Amino acid sequence: MSGERLLTITDLSVSFGGLDALSHLDFHVDEGEIVSVIGPNGAGKTTFFNMISGMVTPSSGDILFKGESLLGLDPNQVTARGIARTFQNVRLFANMTILENVMVAQHCRTKQGIFGSLFNTRAFRDEEREIQEHGEKVLGFFGTRLTGYRLHQTASVLSYANRRRLEIARAMATKPQLLLLDEPVAGMNPVESVELTKLIGQLRSEWGFTIVMIEHDMGVVRDVSDRVVVLDHGETIAQGSFEDVSTDPNVVEAYLGRPVEEKS
Amino acid sequence: MSESLVSPPRSAFDQDWRKVVRFGLILAAALLFVSLTDMPDKLDRKIVIEQYLSMGYLVLLWLPLALGGLVTREVVLEGMASHAKGAREVVAGAAVGLIGGLGLSGLIWLLDTRDLSDPLVNWNDDLLEILTFGQSVGTGALYWVLISVSLGAMGGLAQVVPAAVRRSVMASIVAVILVAALEAALDDISEGFRLEWLFDLMFAKRGGLTVAGVVIVIVVAVGYSLIGRIKTAEVKERYDALKGAERQKANTGLLLLTAAAVVILPMFLGKLTNELLANVGLFLLLALGLNIVVGLAGILDLGYVAFFAVGGYTTAILTSPSSPAFSPELPWIVAVIIVVFMACIAGLFIGAPVIRMRGDYLAIVTLGFGEIIRLTVRSDWASGLTGGAQGITSIPGAQIFGLTEVRGINPQAVFYLVAFFCAIAIYMSWRLERSRLGRAWMAVREDESVAEAMGVNTVNVKLMAFVVGAILAAFSGAIFAAKVGSVFETSFKVLVSIVILVVVIVGGMGRIAGVIAGAVVLIGVLGGPNQPGLLAEFSEFKLLIYGALLVWMMLKRPEGLVPNARRSRELHQDEFLQDAWLKGEIDDDDGSTVEGEVAPA
């Protein structure tokens, strides 16, 4: 399944005033892979995503995407290169409509400016139509929940689970190659988690996205990942298949703590 | 439906006395405050009803009426029991009036016995004279107590009588005051429509409504509140029910109607009204520009007047023969093209350093930049170009293709020119809001970091907002220069920025109709920072009223006069969500509520 190397991270460190959020991290994703990043709270998972998407600047190390370094790029430039993300604490444009949310995400793939919109040129109308069609297409991925009469409702009326879905749709709308999902099933009930797990599989098989996912729900991680990377205190403590990782003593220790007798 | 929940009226003395006393003290404080601002004295010359009532007394009299009514107003939640109204409301209103009246009597007594004119500049015999109705101190004080008590009781009574009666009385009072206040404008308008006979019938020679005039106004107001209101509501309902193509047709019709009115009406209006409309237009143009910057892109720019100044000074330098440094004496139209160019440069120049800041920081820095531009223009260093404190004078009017010369002595032409540019600005706002750029602006306003992460180049997008706003403001400045015929740095003080912002906020941020409403109400009725409005008598108290209006709006209606649906949702999120929930619009999502979706595995 895996193809070329898409993302390579070497020796990446970041510290927030004395605290090493990530230290000497090595990581890679091949095209077509689904990689899960797990780890206890505060392990540095979200910082890891923020770093890839350009929201935090690493203090050392390098991030290569398709062979080019992402260091020093603004988040919008990273998105333009083909990396899109969702947020752990759903951050939609709550007062824009559902359709507008996915339309604005295509900003970096489109180019019509003031002139086109003022004179309503053919190019402008064509582009608007394309943006809208692509927007409806990504929303259609989640069935009819986000389409139809909902298209013109504001994102604020959506249920929690649907907000998560809309966030994924918004990331999909940026036409990325690599999708970073930050806890996609957090707050969903078991039925919804199972459904979303299936959809994550489809994101790869039908849409061709490579996916890196932070997730706490081990069922989802087991079902969907090709590879699991475990972070703790900003360091990689294990990686490999879910089975390997879940029995790794380091991982068990990170999650559950050391057995009592060894502590002394 | 809540009739069964109304319990019998409470006894007249079963009061929430704390609340009554609180309102009474508020009333007393308000009466003292209004008296000491010298409004009664200054506005005494403005007659409302011939021989009976002047505006000076009116600014005091409305207070007991309003507070006497408000003291017993209570919010009844759905499903909660409410008490029937009765004598209790009247007693509460009277009690509030009594406390307020006693407060004012105290002031009268103090005015008579003490001299506090040192800190309180309006503490003088003129005020005492007005407050005592020219009678002795004791009589004046007694009158005020009686007036205040009866007005307070009437306010309370208004809560008791049926709604239709209350509405009619309210409409009559408001209409009489409004018509009287607009006397000068009506005089002006009546000439255009050949209605001088009606004007002469309604207004006395020396100002103020005649008794006949009052009767006419009351008849019209009561008629409207009983019949017209219902009709208006019906029309609105029918309009709201329209869908798709029909709605669009109705909108187009309305737009054409408005356009026709804008073109035809000024021909019937006199100089004074046209002058007012021209001022409204100038500020509307500024407000539309600021609406893009603040309303759409969410950039709080407090130095917006800088771009107005750029437009004004560029035009002045390029067209005036007495421009100090060089005077190409270009025609106005050519100058405007260069003004656009200069506005772009100014937008980029001011925008570039401040645009990376957010929120409060950005507001403070733009505030500073606005003043820097003005002080630079005034400085000795730049006076070679801008004339320093002497400004640039003898700016010729704007020649529009040899058709007409637009200048201050011909306010009708100024209005048409301004209306043309406002139409452009409205079209621009309307198109841009529904474009890729408009969506990006909204995303930046909603959450800048997320917009950035979703591929929006926030720096570019915000600069664009700055530049578009700058161009519109500069247009306004160019027309302003041609209209007034001179530019001085004092016309571009920070107060102008504030007033424009207030227009946008009071009108309704992010909504074109709202901005128009704000400009008409604030600039048209109250007047701009240096321009008189319809209520020219109030111009001294303009800023006080601006402030009071702004505070009241922020408390009671933060979304503005004509709200943007989005923004009012933002501000009333909780109520809105509750309504949506009641209507079943919010999905109680369990993954299987919507038909036709992916079946859960």
Coordinates of C-alpha atoms in Angstrom, one line a residue, chain B residues 85-558:
Chain B
K85 CA -51.7 45.4 36.2
G86 CA -53.6 47.8 38.3
A87 CA -53.4 50.6 40.9
R88 CA -50.0 49.2 42.0
E89 CA -48.3 50.3 38.8
V90 CA -49.7 53.8 39.1
V91 CA -48.6 54.2 42.8
A92 CA -45.1 53.0 41.9
G93 CA -44.8 55.4 39.1
A94 CA -46.1 58.3 41.3
A95 CA -43.6 57.3 44.0
V96 CA -40.7 57.4 41.5
G97 CA -42.0 60.8 40.3
L98 CA -42.2 62.1 43.9
I99 CA -38.6 61.2 44.6
G100 CA -37.4 62.7 41.4
G101 CA -39.5 65.8 41.9
L102 CA -38.1 66.3 45.4
G103 CA -34.6 65.9 44.0
L104 CA -35.2 68.7 41.5
S105 CA -36.8 70.8 44.2
G106 CA -33.7 70.4 46.2
L107 CA -31.7 71.6 43.2
I108 CA -33.9 74.6 42.9
W109 CA -33.4 75.4 46.6
L110 CA -29.7 75.0 46.3
L111 CA -29.5 77.2 43.2
D112 CA -31.3 79.9 45.1
T113 CA -29.1 79.7 48.2
R114 CA -25.7 78.5 47.2
D115 CA -23.3 79.5 44.5
L116 CA -21.5 76.5 43.0
S117 CA -20.8 78.2 39.7
D118 CA -17.1 77.5 40.2
P119 CA -17.1 73.8 39.2
L120 CA -20.5 73.8 37.7
V121 CA -20.4 76.4 34.9
N122 CA -24.2 76.3 34.3
W123 CA -25.0 77.1 37.9
N124 CA -26.7 80.5 37.3
D125 CA -29.8 82.5 37.6
D126 CA -31.0 81.7 34.1
L127 CA -31.3 78.1 35.1
L128 CA -33.1 79.0 38.2
E129 CA -35.5 81.2 36.2
I130 CA -36.3 78.4 33.9
L131 CA -36.7 75.8 36.6
T132 CA -39.0 78.0 38.7
F133 CA -41.1 79.0 35.7
G134 CA -40.3 82.5 36.5
Q135 CA -42.1 82.2 39.8
S136 CA -40.9 82.1 43.4
V137 CA -38.6 79.3 44.5
G138 CA -41.3 77.7 46.7
T139 CA -43.9 77.7 43.9
G140 CA -41.4 76.4 41.3
A141 CA -40.4 73.5 43.6
L142 CA -44.0 72.7 44.4
Y143 CA -44.9 72.7 40.7
W144 CA -42.0 70.3 39.9
V145 CA -43.1 67.9 42.6
L146 CA -46.7 67.9 41.3
I147 CA -45.6 67.6 37.6
S148 CA -43.1 64.9 38.3
V149 CA -45.6 62.9 40.5
S150 CA -48.4 63.1 37.9
L151 CA -46.1 62.3 35.0
G152 CA -44.7 59.3 36.9
A153 CA -48.2 58.2 37.6
M154 CA -49.1 58.5 34.0
G155 CA -46.1 56.4 33.1
G156 CA -47.4 53.8 35.5
L157 CA -50.8 54.1 34.1
A158 CA -49.5 53.5 30.6
Q159 CA -48.6 50.0 31.9
V160 CA -52.2 49.4 32.9
V161 CA -54.2 50.6 29.9
P162 CA -54.8 48.4 26.9
A163 CA -51.9 48.1 24.5
A164 CA -53.8 49.9 21.7
V165 CA -54.4 52.9 23.8
R166 CA -50.8 53.0 25.0
R167 CA -49.5 52.7 21.5
S168 CA -51.8 55.5 20.3
V169 CA -50.8 57.9 23.1
M170 CA -47.1 57.0 22.7
A171 CA -47.2 57.5 18.9
S172 CA -49.0 60.9 19.4
I173 CA -46.4 62.1 21.9
V174 CA -43.5 61.0 19.8
A175 CA -45.0 62.4 16.6
V176 CA -45.7 65.8 18.1
I177 CA -42.1 66.0 19.4
L178 CA -40.6 64.8 16.1
V179 CA -42.6 67.1 13.9
A180 CA -41.8 70.1 16.1
A181 CA -38.1 69.2 16.2
L182 CA -38.0 68.9 12.4
E183 CA -39.7 72.2 11.9
A184 CA -36.9 73.8 9.9
A185 CA -36.6 70.8 7.6
L186 CA -40.3 70.6 7.1
D187 CA -40.3 74.3 6.2
D188 CA -37.7 73.6 3.6
I189 CA -39.5 70.6 2.2
S190 CA -43.0 72.1 2.1
E191 CA -41.8 74.8 -0.3
G192 CA -40.7 72.1 -2.8
F193 CA -44.0 70.3 -2.6
R194 CA -46.1 73.5 -2.7
L195 CA -47.5 72.7 0.8
E196 CA -46.7 76.1 2.4
W197 CA -50.4 76.5 3.3
L198 CA -50.2 73.3 5.4
F199 CA -47.0 74.4 7.0
D200 CA -48.4 77.8 7.9
L201 CA -51.5 76.2 9.4
M202 CA -49.4 73.8 11.5
F203 CA -46.6 76.1 12.7
A204 CA -46.7 79.4 14.4
K205 CA -44.9 82.4 13.0
R206 CA -42.4 82.5 15.8
G207 CA -41.8 78.7 15.8
G208 CA -43.5 75.8 17.4
L209 CA -46.6 73.9 16.5
T210 CA -50.0 75.6 16.6
V211 CA -52.8 73.9 18.5
A212 CA -54.3 73.0 15.1
G213 CA -50.9 71.5 14.1
V214 CA -50.9 69.4 17.2
V215 CA -54.4 68.1 16.5
I216 CA -53.4 67.2 12.9
V217 CA -50.3 65.4 14.0
I218 CA -52.2 63.5 16.7
V219 CA -54.9 62.4 14.3
V220 CA -52.4 61.1 11.9
A221 CA -50.3 59.4 14.6
V222 CA -53.4 57.7 16.2
G223 CA -54.6 56.7 12.8
Y224 CA -51.3 55.2 11.9
S225 CA -50.9 53.3 15.2
L226 CA -54.4 51.8 14.9
I227 CA -54.6 51.0 11.2
G228 CA -51.3 51.6 9.4
R229 CA -49.2 49.5 11.8
I230 CA -51.2 46.4 11.1
K231 CA -51.0 47.0 7.3
T232 CA -47.2 47.5 7.5
A233 CA -46.9 44.3 9.4
E234 CA -49.0 42.5 6.8
V235 CA -46.8 43.8 4.0
K236 CA -43.7 42.8 5.8
E237 CA -45.1 39.3 6.4
R238 CA -46.0 38.9 2.8
Y239 CA -42.5 40.0 1.8
D240 CA -40.9 37.6 4.3
A241 CA -43.0 34.8 2.8
L242 CA -41.7 35.4 -0.7
K243 CA -39.2 32.8 -2.0
G244 CA -36.5 32.6 -4.6
A245 CA -37.3 34.3 -7.8
E246 CA -40.3 36.3 -6.5
R247 CA -38.2 37.6 -3.6
Q248 CA -35.6 38.6 -6.0
K249 CA -38.2 40.4 -8.1
A250 CA -39.5 42.2 -5.0
N251 CA -35.9 43.2 -4.1
T252 CA -35.2 44.5 -7.5
G253 CA -38.5 46.5 -7.4
L254 CA -37.6 48.0 -4.0
L255 CA -34.1 48.8 -5.2
L256 CA -35.4 50.6 -8.3
L257 CA -38.0 52.5 -6.2
T258 CA -35.2 53.6 -3.8
A259 CA -33.0 54.7 -6.7
A260 CA -35.9 56.6 -8.2
A261 CA -36.5 58.3 -4.9
V262 CA -32.9 59.2 -4.5
V263 CA -32.8 60.8 -8.0
I264 CA -36.2 62.6 -7.9
L265 CA -36.6 63.7 -4.2
P266 CA -33.8 66.2 -4.0
M267 CA -35.4 68.2 -6.8
F268 CA -38.3 69.0 -4.5
L269 CA -36.1 69.6 -1.5
G270 CA -34.8 72.9 -0.5
K271 CA -31.1 73.9 0.1
L272 CA -31.1 73.0 3.8
T273 CA -32.4 69.5 3.3
N274 CA -30.1 68.9 0.3
E275 CA -27.2 70.1 2.3
L276 CA -28.1 67.6 5.1
L277 CA -28.4 64.8 2.5
A278 CA -25.0 65.7 1.1
N279 CA -23.5 65.4 4.5
V280 CA -25.3 62.1 5.2
G281 CA -23.9 60.9 1.9
L282 CA -20.3 61.9 2.7
F283 CA -20.4 60.1 6.0
L284 CA -22.3 57.2 4.5
L285 CA -19.5 56.7 2.0
L286 CA -16.9 56.7 4.8
A287 CA -19.1 54.4 6.9
L288 CA -19.5 51.9 4.0
G289 CA -15.7 51.8 3.7
L290 CA -15.2 51.3 7.4
N291 CA -17.9 48.7 7.3
I292 CA -15.7 46.6 5.0
V293 CA -12.7 47.0 7.3
V294 CA -14.5 46.5 10.6
G295 CA -17.7 44.8 9.7
L296 CA -16.5 42.2 7.3
A297 CA -12.8 41.7 8.0
G298 CA -13.1 42.5 11.7
I299 CA -10.1 44.9 11.8
L300 CA -10.9 47.6 14.3
D301 CA -9.4 50.7 12.6
L302 CA -9.6 53.8 14.8
G303 CA -7.5 55.9 12.4
Y304 CA -9.8 55.7 9.5
V305 CA -10.0 59.5 9.1
A306 CA -6.4 59.4 7.8
F307 CA -7.7 58.1 4.4
F308 CA -10.4 60.8 4.4
A309 CA -7.6 63.3 4.8
V310 CA -5.5 61.7 2.1
G311 CA -8.5 62.1 -0.3
G312 CA -9.1 65.7 0.8
Y313 CA -5.6 66.9 0.7
T314 CA -4.7 65.1 -2.6
T315 CA -7.6 66.8 -4.3
A316 CA -6.8 70.2 -2.7
I317 CA -3.2 70.1 -3.8
L318 CA -4.0 68.9 -7.4
T319 CA -6.9 71.3 -8.1
S320 CA -6.4 74.4 -6.0
P321 CA -4.6 77.4 -7.7
S322 CA -3.4 78.4 -4.2
S323 CA -1.8 75.1 -3.3
P324 CA 1.6 76.1 -1.8
A325 CA 4.1 73.7 -3.3
F326 CA 2.9 73.1 -6.8
S327 CA -0.5 73.6 -8.3
P328 CA -1.2 71.7 -11.5
E329 CA -4.8 72.8 -11.2
L330 CA -6.1 69.5 -12.6
P331 CA -9.8 69.1 -13.2
W332 CA -11.5 67.3 -10.3
I333 CA -12.2 64.1 -12.3
V334 CA -8.5 63.7 -13.1
A335 CA -7.6 64.4 -9.5
V336 CA -9.9 61.6 -8.3
I337 CA -8.0 59.1 -10.4
I338 CA -4.8 60.1 -8.6
V339 CA -6.7 60.1 -5.3
V340 CA -7.5 56.4 -5.8
F341 CA -3.8 55.8 -6.4
M342 CA -2.7 57.8 -3.4
A343 CA -5.3 56.0 -1.2
C344 CA -3.9 52.6 -2.3
I345 CA -0.4 53.8 -1.3
A346 CA -1.7 55.2 2.0
G347 CA -3.6 52.0 2.7
L348 CA -0.5 49.9 2.1
F349 CA 1.7 52.3 4.0
I350 CA -0.4 52.4 7.1
G351 CA -1.7 48.8 6.7
A352 CA 1.7 47.0 6.3
P353 CA 3.1 47.8 9.8
V354 CA -0.1 47.3 11.7
I355 CA -1.7 44.4 10.0
R356 CA 0.2 41.7 11.8
M357 CA -1.3 42.9 15.1
R358 CA -4.6 41.8 16.3
G359 CA -7.6 43.2 18.2
D360 CA -6.9 45.9 20.8
Y361 CA -3.3 46.4 19.8
L362 CA -4.3 47.0 16.2
A363 CA -7.0 49.5 17.4
I364 CA -4.5 51.5 19.4
V365 CA -1.8 51.6 16.7
T366 CA -4.3 52.7 14.0
L367 CA -5.5 55.4 16.4
G368 CA -2.0 56.6 16.6
F369 CA -1.4 56.5 12.9
G370 CA -4.6 58.5 12.3
E371 CA -3.2 61.3 14.5
I372 CA 0.3 61.0 13.0
I373 CA -1.1 61.8 9.6
R374 CA -3.0 64.8 10.8
L375 CA -0.1 66.1 12.8
T376 CA 2.3 65.6 9.9
V377 CA -0.1 67.6 7.7
R378 CA -0.1 70.4 10.2
S379 CA 3.6 70.4 10.9
D380 CA 6.1 73.0 9.7
W381 CA 7.9 70.3 7.9
A382 CA 5.0 69.5 5.6
S383 CA 3.5 73.0 5.5
G384 CA 5.2 73.7 2.2
L385 CA 3.0 71.1 0.6
T386 CA -0.1 71.1 2.8
G387 CA -0.3 74.7 4.0
G388 CA 0.1 73.7 7.6
A389 CA -2.4 75.2 9.9
Q390 CA -3.5 77.7 7.2
G391 CA -4.7 74.7 5.1
I392 CA -5.4 75.0 1.4
T393 CA -8.2 77.2 0.2
S394 CA -9.9 78.2 -3.0
I395 CA -10.4 74.7 -4.2
P396 CA -12.5 74.9 -7.3
G397 CA -15.8 72.9 -7.6
A398 CA -15.8 69.6 -9.4
Q399 CA -16.6 70.0 -13.1
I400 CA -18.5 66.9 -14.1
F401 CA -17.9 66.6 -17.9
G402 CA -18.9 70.3 -18.3
L403 CA -22.4 69.4 -17.2
T404 CA -22.4 71.0 -13.8
E405 CA -20.1 72.3 -11.3
V406 CA -20.3 70.6 -7.9
R407 CA -19.6 72.8 -5.0
G408 CA -20.9 73.9 -1.7
I409 CA -23.3 76.6 -2.9
N410 CA -25.1 73.9 -4.9
P411 CA -25.8 71.2 -2.4
Q412 CA -28.1 69.4 -4.7
A413 CA -25.3 68.7 -7.2
V414 CA -23.1 67.6 -4.3
F415 CA -25.7 65.2 -3.2
Y416 CA -26.0 63.6 -6.6
L417 CA -22.3 63.2 -6.9
V418 CA -22.1 61.7 -3.4
A419 CA -25.0 59.4 -4.2
F420 CA -23.3 58.2 -7.3
F421 CA -20.2 57.3 -5.3
C422 CA -22.3 55.7 -2.5
A423 CA -24.0 53.6 -5.1
I424 CA -20.6 52.4 -6.3
A425 CA -19.6 51.7 -2.7
I426 CA -22.8 49.8 -2.0
Y427 CA -22.3 47.7 -5.2
M428 CA -18.7 47.0 -4.2
S429 CA -19.7 45.9 -0.7
W430 CA -22.5 43.8 -2.0
R431 CA -20.3 42.0 -4.6
L432 CA -17.3 41.6 -2.4
E433 CA -19.2 40.1 0.5
R434 CA -20.3 37.3 -1.8
S435 CA -16.9 36.6 -3.3
R436 CA -13.8 34.6 -2.5
L437 CA -12.3 37.7 -0.9
G438 CA -15.4 38.4 1.2
R439 CA -15.5 34.8 2.6
A440 CA -11.8 35.1 3.4
W441 CA -12.5 38.4 5.3
M442 CA -15.3 36.7 7.3
A443 CA -13.0 33.8 8.1
V444 CA -10.4 36.1 9.4
R445 CA -13.0 37.9 11.5
E446 CA -14.2 34.6 12.9
D447 CA -10.8 33.0 13.8
E448 CA -7.7 34.4 12.3
S449 CA -5.4 31.5 13.2
V450 CA -7.7 28.9 11.7
A451 CA -8.3 31.0 8.6
E452 CA -4.5 31.0 8.2
A453 CA -4.3 27.3 8.7
M454 CA -7.0 26.8 6.1
G455 CA -4.9 28.4 3.5
V456 CA -6.0 32.0 3.7
N457 CA -3.1 34.4 3.4
T458 CA -4.4 36.6 6.2
V459 CA -1.8 39.4 5.7
N460 CA -2.8 39.9 2.1
V461 CA -6.4 39.6 2.7
K462 CA -6.4 42.1 5.6
L463 CA -4.3 44.5 3.5
M464 CA -6.9 44.3 0.8
A465 CA -9.6 45.2 3.2
F466 CA -7.5 48.2 4.3
V467 CA -7.0 49.3 0.8
V468 CA -10.6 49.0 -0.3
G469 CA -11.7 50.9 2.8
A470 CA -9.0 53.5 2.1
I471 CA -10.2 54.1 -1.5
L472 CA -13.8 54.7 -0.4
A473 CA -12.8 57.1 2.4
A474 CA -10.6 58.9 -0.1
F475 CA -13.5 59.4 -2.5
S476 CA -15.4 60.9 0.3
G477 CA -12.4 63.2 1.1
A478 CA -12.2 64.3 -2.6
I479 CA -15.9 65.3 -2.7
F480 CA -15.6 66.9 0.7
A481 CA -12.7 69.1 -0.6
A482 CA -14.7 70.2 -3.7
K483 CA -17.8 70.8 -1.6
V484 CA -16.2 72.9 1.2
G485 CA -13.7 74.6 -1.1
S486 CA -10.9 74.4 1.5
V487 CA -9.2 71.8 3.6
F488 CA -7.8 72.3 7.1
E489 CA -6.3 69.7 9.4
T490 CA -9.0 70.4 12.0
S491 CA -11.5 68.7 9.7
F492 CA -9.6 65.4 10.1
K493 CA -9.5 65.0 13.8
V494 CA -9.8 61.7 15.6
L495 CA -13.4 62.5 16.4
V496 CA -14.3 61.9 12.8
S497 CA -13.0 58.3 13.0
I498 CA -15.0 57.8 16.2
V499 CA -18.2 59.2 14.7
I500 CA -17.9 57.0 11.6
L501 CA -17.3 54.0 13.8
V502 CA -20.4 54.9 15.9
V503 CA -22.4 55.2 12.7
V504 CA -21.4 51.7 11.7
I505 CA -22.0 50.3 15.2
V506 CA -25.3 52.0 15.8
G507 CA -26.5 51.2 12.3
G508 CA -25.6 47.5 12.4
M509 CA -22.1 46.3 11.6
G510 CA -21.6 44.2 8.5
R511 CA -25.0 45.2 7.0
I512 CA -25.3 47.8 4.2
A513 CA -28.9 48.7 5.1
G514 CA -27.8 49.1 8.7
V515 CA -24.9 51.5 7.8
I516 CA -27.4 53.6 5.8
A517 CA -29.8 53.7 8.7
G518 CA -26.9 54.7 11.0
A519 CA -25.8 57.5 8.7
V520 CA -29.3 58.9 8.3
V521 CA -30.1 58.8 12.0
L522 CA -26.8 60.0 13.4
I523 CA -25.5 62.4 10.7
G524 CA -28.8 63.4 9.2
V525 CA -30.7 63.9 12.5
L526 CA -28.0 64.8 15.0
G527 CA -25.3 66.0 12.6
G528 CA -21.6 65.2 11.9
P529 CA -18.7 66.3 14.0
N530 CA -18.6 69.7 12.2
Q531 CA -21.8 69.5 10.3
P532 CA -25.2 70.5 11.7
G533 CA -28.0 68.0 11.5
L534 CA -31.8 68.3 11.4
L535 CA -31.8 69.0 15.2
A536 CA -29.5 71.9 14.9
E537 CA -30.6 73.1 18.3
F538 CA -29.0 70.1 19.9
S539 CA -25.7 70.5 18.2
E540 CA -24.1 71.6 21.4
F541 CA -25.2 68.4 23.1
K542 CA -24.4 66.2 20.0
L543 CA -21.5 64.3 21.6
L544 CA -23.5 63.8 24.8
I545 CA -26.3 62.3 22.8
Y546 CA -23.9 60.2 20.7
G547 CA -22.4 58.8 23.8
A548 CA -25.8 58.1 25.5
L549 CA -27.1 56.5 22.3
L550 CA -24.0 54.3 22.0
V551 CA -24.2 53.1 25.6
W552 CA -27.9 52.4 25.2
M553 CA -27.4 50.5 22.0
M554 CA -24.6 48.4 23.4
L555 CA -26.8 47.4 26.3
K556 CA -30.1 46.9 24.6
R557 CA -29.4 46.2 21.0
P558 CA -25.7 45.5 20.3

